[in-house]
Short mmCIF file of C-alpha atoms in Angstrom, two decimals:
data_model
loop_
_atom_site.label_atom_id
_atom_site.label_comp_id
_atom_site.label_asym_id
_atom_site.label_seq_id
_atom_site.Cartn_x
_atom_site.Cartn_y
_atom_site.Cartn_z
CA MET A 1445 -93.86 -18.30 13.81
CA ALA A 1446 -95.45 -14.86 14.07
CA SER A 1447 -94.44 -12.16 11.63
CA ILE A 1448 -93.97 -8.42 12.07
CA LYS A 1449 -94.25 -5.52 9.65
CA LEU A 1450 -94.13 -1.73 9.90
CA LYS A 1451 -97.30 -0.16 8.57
CA PHE A 1452 -98.34 3.38 7.72
CA ARG A 1453 -101.88 4.64 7.98
CA PRO A 1454 -102.50 8.05 6.31
CA SER A 1455 -104.63 10.66 7.99
CA SER A 1456 -108.21 11.08 6.78
CA VAL A 1457 -107.48 14.82 6.70
CA LYS A 1458 -105.49 15.91 3.67
CA GLY A 1459 -102.13 17.52 4.53
CA LYS A 1460 -101.99 15.92 7.99
CA LYS A 1461 -99.50 13.38 9.25
CA GLY A 1462 -100.40 9.72 9.41
CA VAL A 1463 -99.52 7.09 12.04
CA LEU A 1464 -96.93 4.29 12.04
CA SER A 1465 -97.93 0.95 13.54
CA TYR A 1466 -96.51 -2.53 14.03
CA GLN A 1467 -98.51 -5.24 12.38
CA ILE A 1468 -98.27 -8.66 14.02
CA ILE A 1469 -99.69 -11.77 12.29
CA HIS A 1470 -99.96 -15.08 14.16
CA TYR A 1471 -102.13 -18.02 13.17
CA ARG A 1472 -103.98 -15.81 10.67
CA LEU A 1473 -104.87 -13.34 13.41
CA THR A 1474 -103.69 -9.70 13.01
CA ARG A 1475 -103.03 -7.04 15.58
CA LEU A 1476 -101.85 -3.45 15.09
CA ILE A 1477 -99.79 -1.71 17.77
CA LYS A 1478 -99.92 2.05 17.24
CA THR A 1479 -96.78 4.07 17.81
CA SER A 1480 -96.40 7.71 18.72
CA TYR A 1481 -94.53 8.40 15.45
CA ARG A 1482 -96.19 10.58 12.84
CA ILE A 1483 -95.05 11.13 9.27
CA MET A 1484 -96.32 12.65 6.03
CA PRO A 1485 -97.45 10.35 3.18
CA SER A 1486 -94.54 11.65 1.08
CA GLU A 1487 -92.14 10.25 3.69
CA TRP A 1488 -93.35 6.65 3.27
CA ASP A 1489 -92.54 4.10 0.59
CA ASP A 1490 -95.44 1.67 0.52
CA SER A 1491 -93.70 -0.73 -1.86
CA THR A 1492 -90.81 -1.38 0.57
CA GLY A 1493 -92.69 -0.69 3.78
CA SER A 1494 -90.08 1.76 4.93
CA LEU A 1495 -89.41 5.44 5.45
CA LEU A 1496 -88.25 7.64 2.65
CA ILE A 1497 -85.29 9.70 3.88
CA SER A 1498 -83.99 12.24 1.41
CA THR A 1499 -80.58 13.80 1.98
CA GLN A 1500 -82.16 17.13 0.95
CA SER A 1501 -85.03 16.89 3.39
CA GLU A 1502 -85.22 19.46 6.16
CA CYS A 1503 -86.76 16.68 8.29
CA LYS A 1504 -83.87 14.26 7.78
CA ALA A 1505 -82.80 14.26 11.42
CA ARG A 1506 -86.36 13.59 12.61
CA LEU A 1507 -86.87 10.77 10.12
CA LEU A 1508 -83.55 9.16 11.01
CA LEU A 1509 -84.54 9.19 14.65
CA ILE A 1510 -87.92 7.59 13.86
CA ARG A 1511 -86.16 4.95 11.77
CA ASP A 1512 -83.76 4.12 14.61
CA GLN A 1513 -86.56 3.94 17.15
CA THR A 1514 -88.89 1.77 15.04
CA ASN A 1515 -86.00 -0.55 14.15
CA TRP A 1516 -85.24 -0.93 17.84
CA GLU A 1517 -88.82 -1.66 18.78
CA MET A 1518 -89.23 -4.22 16.01
CA THR A 1519 -86.08 -5.89 17.11
CA ARG A 1520 -87.50 -6.14 20.62
CA LEU A 1521 -90.77 -7.55 19.19
CA GLN A 1522 -88.83 -10.19 17.27
CA GLY A 1523 -86.91 -10.98 20.43
CA ILE A 1524 -90.17 -11.58 22.34
CA ILE A 1525 -91.41 -13.93 19.63
CA ASN A 1526 -88.10 -15.85 19.63
CA ASP A 1527 -88.24 -16.23 23.42
CA LEU A 1528 -91.82 -17.52 23.25
CA GLU A 1529 -90.87 -19.99 20.54
CA ARG A 1530 -87.98 -21.35 22.56
CA THR A 1531 -90.25 -22.25 25.48
CA GLY A 1532 -92.01 -24.84 23.32
CA VAL A 1533 -95.33 -23.75 24.86
CA GLU A 1534 -98.12 -22.59 22.57
CA TYR A 1535 -98.66 -18.84 22.74
CA THR A 1536 -101.22 -16.36 21.33
CA ILE A 1537 -100.93 -13.07 19.58
CA ASP A 1538 -102.19 -11.39 22.78
CA ASP A 1539 -99.19 -12.87 24.63
CA ILE A 1540 -96.91 -11.08 22.20
CA VAL A 1541 -98.70 -7.77 22.57
CA ALA A 1542 -98.85 -8.06 26.36
CA SER A 1543 -95.08 -8.73 26.59
CA PHE A 1544 -94.28 -5.83 24.21
CA ARG A 1545 -96.29 -3.35 26.27
CA LYS A 1546 -94.14 -4.22 29.34
CA ILE A 1547 -91.06 -2.95 27.55
CA PRO A 1548 -90.21 0.76 27.99
CA SER A 1549 -91.02 2.86 24.94
CA VAL A 1550 -87.98 4.14 23.01
CA GLU A 1551 -86.40 7.30 24.40
CA SER A 1552 -84.12 9.54 22.35
CA VAL A 1553 -80.68 10.28 23.75
CA PHE A 1554 -81.39 14.01 24.16
CA ASN A 1555 -84.68 13.41 25.90
CA PHE A 1556 -83.20 10.77 28.23
CA MET A 1557 -80.34 13.04 29.13
CA GLN A 1558 -82.73 15.90 29.90
CA ARG A 1559 -84.73 13.65 32.15
CA CYS A 1560 -81.48 12.76 34.03
CA ILE A 1561 -80.73 16.52 34.45
CA ASN A 1562 -84.26 17.20 35.70
CA LYS A 1563 -83.93 14.43 38.26
CA LEU A 1564 -80.59 15.79 39.51
CA GLU A 1565 -82.14 19.24 39.90
CA ARG A 1566 -85.06 17.80 41.89
CA GLN A 1567 -82.52 16.08 44.13
CA LYS A 1568 -80.86 19.48 44.75
CA ARG A 1569 -77.66 18.26 43.11
CA GLY A 1570 -77.11 21.53 41.29
CA ARG A 1571 -73.38 21.19 40.53
CA THR A 1572 -73.81 17.70 39.09
CA ALA A 1573 -76.79 18.93 37.01
CA GLU A 1574 -74.65 21.71 35.59
CA GLY A 1575 -71.98 19.22 34.58
CA TYR A 1576 -74.54 17.09 32.83
CA THR A 1577 -76.04 20.17 31.12
CA SER A 1578 -72.59 21.25 29.88
CA THR A 1579 -71.98 17.73 28.55
CA MET A 1580 -75.32 17.58 26.81
CA ASN A 1581 -74.83 21.01 25.16
CA SER A 1582 -71.46 19.94 23.92
CA PHE A 1583 -72.91 16.78 22.42
CA ILE A 1584 -75.81 18.69 20.82
CA GLN A 1585 -73.28 20.98 19.12
CA PHE A 1586 -71.30 17.94 17.95
CA ARG A 1587 -74.50 16.39 16.51
CA LYS A 1588 -75.58 19.75 15.00
CA ASN A 1589 -78.88 19.42 16.88
CA GLU A 1590 -79.67 15.96 15.36
CA ASP A 1591 -81.13 13.72 18.05
CA LEU A 1592 -80.59 9.97 17.94
CA SER A 1593 -81.66 6.76 19.66
CA PHE A 1594 -79.47 4.68 21.92
CA GLU A 1595 -79.28 2.04 19.21
CA ALA A 1596 -77.12 4.51 17.21
CA PHE A 1597 -75.02 5.28 20.25
CA ASP A 1598 -71.99 3.12 19.41
CA SER A 1599 -68.18 3.12 19.70
CA GLU A 1600 -67.65 4.79 16.37
CA LEU A 1601 -69.88 7.68 17.38
CA MET A 1602 -68.01 8.22 20.62
CA GLU A 1603 -64.66 8.09 18.89
CA MET A 1604 -65.90 10.83 16.58
CA TYR A 1605 -67.15 12.82 19.58
CA GLU A 1606 -63.76 12.47 21.34
CA ALA A 1607 -62.01 13.72 18.20
CA TYR A 1608 -64.40 16.65 18.08
CA LEU A 1609 -63.66 17.61 21.70
CA LYS A 1610 -59.92 17.49 21.01
CA GLU A 1611 -60.35 19.72 18.00
CA LYS A 1612 -62.16 22.19 20.24
CA GLY A 1613 -59.00 22.39 22.38
CA LEU A 1614 -60.14 20.29 25.37
CA VAL A 1615 -57.37 18.56 27.29
CA LYS A 1616 -57.38 14.84 28.03
CA ASN A 1617 -58.98 15.10 31.43
CA SER A 1618 -61.76 17.35 30.10
CA THR A 1619 -62.66 14.96 27.29
CA SER A 1620 -62.62 12.15 29.82
CA TYR A 1621 -64.96 14.11 32.06
CA TYR A 1622 -67.59 14.30 29.30
CA MET A 1623 -67.08 10.63 28.42
CA ARG A 1624 -67.56 9.48 32.02
CA ILE A 1625 -70.84 11.45 32.27
CA TRP A 1626 -72.07 9.89 29.03
CA ARG A 1627 -71.03 6.48 30.27
CA SER A 1628 -73.13 6.94 33.42
CA VAL A 1629 -76.13 8.04 31.31
CA TYR A 1630 -75.69 5.14 28.87
CA ASN A 1631 -75.39 2.58 31.66
CA LEU A 1632 -78.67 3.93 33.16
CA ALA A 1633 -80.34 3.58 29.73
CA VAL A 1634 -79.12 -0.05 29.56
CA GLU A 1635 -80.37 -0.70 33.11
CA GLN A 1636 -83.81 0.71 32.25
CA GLY A 1637 -84.05 -1.43 29.10
CA TYR A 1638 -83.74 1.21 26.42
CA THR A 1639 -80.83 -0.56 24.76
CA THR A 1640 -78.42 -3.43 25.16
CA ASP A 1641 -74.85 -2.71 26.10
CA LYS A 1642 -72.75 -2.37 22.94
CA LYS A 1643 -69.64 -1.10 24.77
CA PRO A 1644 -69.56 2.34 23.09
CA PHE A 1645 -66.72 3.62 25.31
CA LYS A 1646 -64.22 0.83 24.70
CA HIS A 1647 -62.05 2.97 22.35
CA VAL A 1648 -62.20 6.35 24.11
CA TYR A 1649 -60.30 7.61 27.15
CA THR A 1650 -62.29 7.60 30.43
CA GLY A 1651 -59.45 7.70 32.93
CA ILE A 1652 -57.96 10.54 34.92
CA ASP A 1653 -54.62 11.75 33.61
CA LYS A 1654 -51.93 13.12 35.88
CA THR A 1655 -52.38 16.91 36.00
CA VAL A 1656 -49.79 19.66 36.12
CA LYS A 1657 -48.60 20.28 39.68
CA ARG A 1658 -50.83 22.90 41.23
CA ALA A 1659 -48.99 23.34 44.54
CA VAL A 1660 -46.87 26.40 45.23
CA PRO A 1661 -44.14 26.66 47.89
CA PHE A 1662 -44.74 28.29 51.25
CA LYS A 1663 -42.88 31.40 50.20
CA ILE A 1664 -45.52 32.02 47.53
CA ILE A 1665 -48.33 31.63 50.09
CA LYS A 1666 -46.43 34.16 52.18
CA MET A 1667 -46.16 36.59 49.28
CA ILE A 1668 -49.91 36.30 48.68
CA LYS A 1669 -50.62 36.98 52.37
CA GLU A 1670 -48.33 40.04 52.45
CA LEU A 1671 -49.74 41.72 49.34
CA ASP A 1672 -51.03 45.19 50.06
CA LEU A 1673 -54.52 45.10 48.49
CA SER A 1674 -56.18 47.63 50.81
CA PHE A 1675 -57.09 49.85 47.87
CA GLU A 1676 -58.46 46.98 45.80
CA PRO A 1677 -61.31 45.44 47.86
CA PRO A 1678 -62.33 42.77 45.26
CA LEU A 1679 -58.76 41.45 45.11
CA GLU A 1680 -58.36 41.71 48.87
CA LEU A 1681 -61.50 39.60 49.39
CA ALA A 1682 -60.36 37.02 46.84
CA ARG A 1683 -56.94 36.82 48.54
CA ASP A 1684 -58.48 36.44 52.01
CA ILE A 1685 -60.88 33.66 50.91
CA PHE A 1686 -57.90 31.90 49.29
CA LEU A 1687 -55.96 32.14 52.53
CA PHE A 1688 -58.96 30.89 54.53
CA SER A 1689 -59.00 27.87 52.24
CA PHE A 1690 -55.31 27.25 52.88
CA TYR A 1691 -55.75 27.73 56.63
CA THR A 1692 -58.53 25.17 56.65
CA ARG A 1693 -56.62 22.43 54.94
CA GLY A 1694 -57.73 23.30 51.41
CA MET A 1695 -61.45 23.68 52.01
CA SER A 1696 -63.27 23.99 48.67
CA PHE A 1697 -64.92 27.20 47.63
CA ILE A 1698 -68.46 25.75 47.76
CA ASP A 1699 -67.92 24.51 51.31
CA MET A 1700 -66.54 27.86 52.42
CA ALA A 1701 -69.45 29.69 50.74
CA HIS A 1702 -71.98 27.71 52.76
CA LEU A 1703 -70.28 27.86 56.15
CA LYS A 1704 -72.62 29.34 58.73
CA LYS A 1705 -71.78 30.82 62.10
CA SER A 1706 -73.47 27.82 63.69
CA ASN A 1707 -70.72 25.61 62.13
CA LEU A 1708 -68.25 27.14 64.58
CA GLN A 1709 -68.79 25.93 68.18
CA ASN A 1710 -66.34 25.99 71.13
CA GLY A 1711 -63.25 26.52 68.95
CA ILE A 1712 -64.15 23.68 66.50
CA LEU A 1713 -65.32 24.25 62.93
CA THR A 1714 -67.49 21.37 61.73
CA TYR A 1715 -68.89 20.96 58.26
CA SER A 1716 -69.87 18.33 55.68
CA ARG A 1717 -68.18 18.34 52.29
CA LYS A 1718 -70.67 19.08 49.48
CA LYS A 1719 -68.78 16.80 47.15
CA THR A 1720 -68.72 13.60 49.27
CA GLY A 1721 -70.94 14.33 52.30
CA GLN A 1722 -67.99 13.50 54.56
CA ARG A 1723 -68.13 15.30 57.92
CA LEU A 1724 -64.91 17.10 58.83
CA THR A 1725 -63.80 19.03 61.93
CA ILE A 1726 -61.03 21.68 62.12
CA LEU A 1727 -59.49 23.23 65.16
CA TRP A 1728 -60.11 26.96 64.99
CA GLU A 1729 -56.95 29.03 64.68
CA GLU A 1730 -56.20 32.73 65.17
CA LEU A 1731 -55.43 33.24 61.47
CA MET A 1732 -58.93 32.01 60.58
CA GLN A 1733 -60.49 34.31 63.21
CA GLU A 1734 -58.60 37.33 61.73
CA ILE A 1735 -60.36 36.88 58.42
CA VAL A 1736 -63.76 36.32 59.97
CA ASP A 1737 -63.33 39.43 62.14
CA LYS A 1738 -62.26 41.45 59.12
CA TYR A 1739 -65.58 40.82 57.32
CA LYS A 1740 -67.84 40.51 60.38
CA ASP A 1741 -71.53 41.06 59.53
CA ASP A 1742 -73.98 40.66 62.39
CA THR A 1743 -76.96 40.60 59.96
CA SER A 1744 -75.71 37.51 58.09
CA GLU A 1745 -75.95 33.88 59.07
CA TYR A 1746 -72.88 33.05 57.01
CA LEU A 1747 -69.39 32.90 58.44
CA LEU A 1748 -67.69 34.40 55.37
CA PRO A 1749 -68.80 37.24 53.02
CA ILE A 1750 -69.47 35.03 50.00
CA LEU A 1751 -73.23 34.44 50.14
CA ARG A 1752 -75.44 37.14 51.63
CA TYR A 1753 -78.98 35.76 51.69
CA CYS A 1754 -79.95 32.33 52.94
CA ASP A 1755 -82.18 30.21 50.68
CA ILE A 1756 -82.84 33.03 48.19
CA ASN A 1757 -81.39 32.27 44.74
CA ASP A 1758 -78.68 30.43 46.58
CA ARG A 1759 -77.23 28.83 43.45
CA LYS A 1760 -77.37 32.07 41.47
CA GLN A 1761 -75.54 33.94 44.26
CA TYR A 1762 -72.94 31.21 44.46
CA LYS A 1763 -72.13 31.18 40.76
CA LEU A 1764 -71.89 34.96 40.59
CA ARG A 1765 -69.50 35.17 43.60
CA ALA A 1766 -67.45 32.22 42.31
CA LYS A 1767 -66.81 34.11 39.07
CA GLN A 1768 -65.98 37.39 40.85
CA ILE A 1769 -63.59 35.82 43.32
CA GLY A 1770 -62.12 33.58 40.63
CA ARG A 1771 -61.32 36.64 38.49
CA GLY A 1772 -59.73 38.26 41.50
CA LEU A 1773 -57.47 35.26 42.15
CA ASN A 1774 -56.45 35.18 38.51
CA LYS A 1775 -55.37 38.85 38.67
CA ILE A 1776 -53.35 38.16 41.82
CA GLY A 1777 -51.65 35.19 40.11
CA LEU A 1778 -50.76 37.39 37.09
CA ARG A 1779 -49.41 40.07 39.38
CA LEU A 1780 -47.14 37.60 41.10
CA GLU A 1781 -46.18 36.11 37.66
CA LEU A 1782 -47.16 32.58 38.73
CA LYS A 1783 -46.67 29.94 36.08
CA ALA A 1784 -50.14 28.44 36.57
CA PRO A 1785 -53.51 30.18 37.31
CA LEU A 1786 -54.18 30.86 41.01
CA THR A 1787 -57.26 28.89 42.06
CA PHE A 1788 -58.61 27.21 45.20
CA TYR A 1789 -57.13 23.98 43.93
CA VAL A 1790 -53.74 25.68 44.45
CA ALA A 1791 -54.60 26.31 48.12
CA ARG A 1792 -55.59 22.67 48.59
CA HIS A 1793 -52.65 21.18 46.78
CA SER A 1794 -50.24 23.59 48.45
CA TRP A 1795 -51.47 22.69 51.92
CA ALA A 1796 -50.83 19.01 51.16
CA SER A 1797 -47.45 19.64 49.59
CA ILE A 1798 -46.23 21.89 52.43
CA ALA A 1799 -47.49 19.41 55.01
CA GLN A 1800 -45.43 16.75 53.25
CA ASP A 1801 -42.39 19.09 53.34
CA ARG A 1802 -42.93 19.44 57.07
CA LYS A 1803 -42.69 15.65 57.44
CA VAL A 1804 -46.40 15.18 58.15
CA SER A 1805 -47.37 11.59 57.32
CA THR A 1806 -49.23 10.88 54.08
CA ASP A 1807 -52.03 9.20 56.03
CA ILE A 1808 -52.70 12.29 58.12
CA ILE A 1809 -52.57 14.51 55.02
CA ARG A 1810 -55.20 12.37 53.31
CA GLU A 1811 -57.46 12.47 56.34
CA GLY A 1812 -56.93 16.19 56.67
CA LEU A 1813 -58.03 16.69 53.06
CA GLY A 1814 -61.08 14.55 53.59
CA HIS A 1815 -60.23 12.01 50.89
CA ASP A 1816 -62.62 9.07 50.88
CA ASN A 1817 -62.52 7.86 47.27
CA GLU A 1818 -60.34 4.81 48.13
CA LYS A 1819 -62.32 2.50 50.35
CA THR A 1820 -59.33 0.63 51.85
CA THR A 1821 -57.42 3.83 52.56
CA HIS A 1822 -60.51 5.45 54.06
CA ILE A 1823 -61.03 2.52 56.47
CA TYR A 1824 -57.40 2.68 57.52
CA LEU A 1825 -57.41 6.46 57.93
CA ALA A 1826 -60.56 6.34 60.14
CA SER A 1827 -58.26 5.36 62.98
CA ILE A 1828 -56.27 8.60 62.88
CA SER A 1829 -57.30 11.03 65.64
CA THR A 1830 -58.56 14.49 64.86
CA SER A 1831 -55.94 15.94 67.16
CA GLN A 1832 -53.16 14.64 64.98
CA ILE A 1833 -54.65 16.39 61.93
CA ASP A 1834 -55.11 19.60 63.93
CA ARG A 1835 -51.49 19.39 65.01
CA ALA A 1836 -50.44 19.01 61.39
CA ASN A 1837 -52.36 22.13 60.49
CA GLN A 1838 -50.77 24.04 63.38
CA ILE A 1839 -47.37 23.00 62.13
CA ILE A 1840 -48.08 24.61 58.78
CA LEU A 1841 -49.79 27.74 60.05
CA LYS A 1842 -47.07 28.50 62.57
CA GLY A 1843 -44.81 29.09 59.58
CA PHE A 1844 -46.59 32.44 59.16
CA ILE A 1845 -45.48 33.42 62.64
CA CYS A 1846 -41.92 32.52 61.77
CA ILE A 1847 -41.78 34.64 58.66
CA SER A 1848 -43.41 37.60 60.41
CA GLY A 1849 -40.38 38.21 62.49
CA TYR A 1850 -41.54 36.52 65.74
CA PHE A 1851 -39.61 33.25 65.56
CA VAL A 1852 -37.94 32.96 68.98
CA GLN A 1853 -36.65 29.36 69.03
CA GLU A 1854 -33.27 30.45 67.68
CA LYS A 1855 -31.78 33.51 65.97
CA ILE A 1856 -28.44 33.81 64.31
CA ILE A 1857 -26.24 36.94 64.42
CA LEU A 1858 -26.40 39.05 61.23
CA HIS A 1859 -22.75 38.67 60.39
CA CYS A 1860 -23.28 34.92 59.73
CA TRP A 1861 -22.41 34.14 56.12
CA ARG A 1862 -25.20 33.20 53.74
CA ASN A 1863 -25.36 29.68 52.38
CA SER A 1864 -27.88 27.07 51.29
CA ASP A 1865 -28.82 26.26 54.90
CA VAL A 1866 -29.48 29.83 55.99
CA GLU A 1867 -32.38 32.12 55.14
CA TYR A 1868 -32.50 35.89 55.76
CA HIS A 1869 -35.88 37.51 56.55
CA ALA A 1870 -37.23 40.45 58.58
CA GLY A 1871 -33.81 41.37 59.97
CA TRP A 1872 -32.77 37.90 61.07
CA LEU A 1873 -31.00 34.89 59.62
CA TYR A 1874 -32.67 31.58 60.30
CA ASN A 1875 -31.22 28.13 60.13
CA ARG A 1876 -33.73 26.08 58.08
CA GLU A 1877 -33.08 22.90 60.02
CA ILE A 1878 -33.97 24.68 63.27
CA LEU A 1879 -37.10 26.11 61.63
CA CYS A 1880 -38.25 22.66 60.57
CA ASP A 1881 -37.54 21.24 64.06
CA PHE A 1882 -39.51 24.05 65.63
CA VAL A 1883 -42.59 23.79 63.48
#
């Protein structure tokens, strides 16, 4: 059987790094396969044929990475020889070298992750790329800038990383978010032949934990709508964009930001969700038009005053406006003394919760939100007509008319006593059962 050794060849120039190579001997023939790894003579132990890694060395991280990578490549070389031996067919040293050159060269974890991020950016998947970048930066901090190979990427390492994230104060869903990204990257590395699957995520949490309820009752949405923010334009804009999200069945901020006037045709708003690509249509309502009219800008292609310039630093504009409007919503939430921060998730969850309170079916709510992560559910929901979803939205939005003092279905004389079935507002007492029947 052929044999393999790691060899070091010093540079002919004093003070320069030498080259590491793999020496293969088969039937007294010798071949050297040069690597891209360079080390100083003081970092090599010729008697043992291995790297010298001192705990005091400033280059410890680099040497550990080279050791991991050369060990991995030599393991692959040995695997090639074993496979050729098992065939029972005579093979040459050139067969070994040719097979080895077909194997992808070793990639460090940091470099591989960066290539994944670059690919996402080329694909114009900016949000996903940002998530990967955040995950990579977190891992680099955990590793104290020490890169590693995928051979060292094991379950013990990921358990230590999870503990590190928890110590930093991340909640369960946040740690799981990082782990799921790393799992995707690791699976891609396995697929491309950089490592074999060692199940590094078997002892860490990669699920989605039930979150704190984000929905607020309709009376809170009403309070937000009725706030007088005319002397605070930044907060007024944040409030109006929040309401537009609620009016449009919990449309996400990124989808609202990229709405153009051309998306609104003949009383129908049509757009594709950035997150899933799913195409949704919404019947245009007067409350939506009020916000659009309030910020009307004939010079802009956009429907809402979030982005100002098309295709010019689009992502930079978006992130800046997201922060500004997010801060505005946070201030509004504090002013109303809400228990949880006010975000666009609140608008989305509230629309669903209020729809459920109004006896709208769960299937229509799911379709209205544009959920498509469950294949079976999505196939079933495809049969629900758009008109049913629009009707559900009208049911919710008409509640604003009721609380504005224009509810005409039934009114109850003021001397009626107050009890759990009666609500007083704007000079009238309303029976809640009648309200629900009306809307």
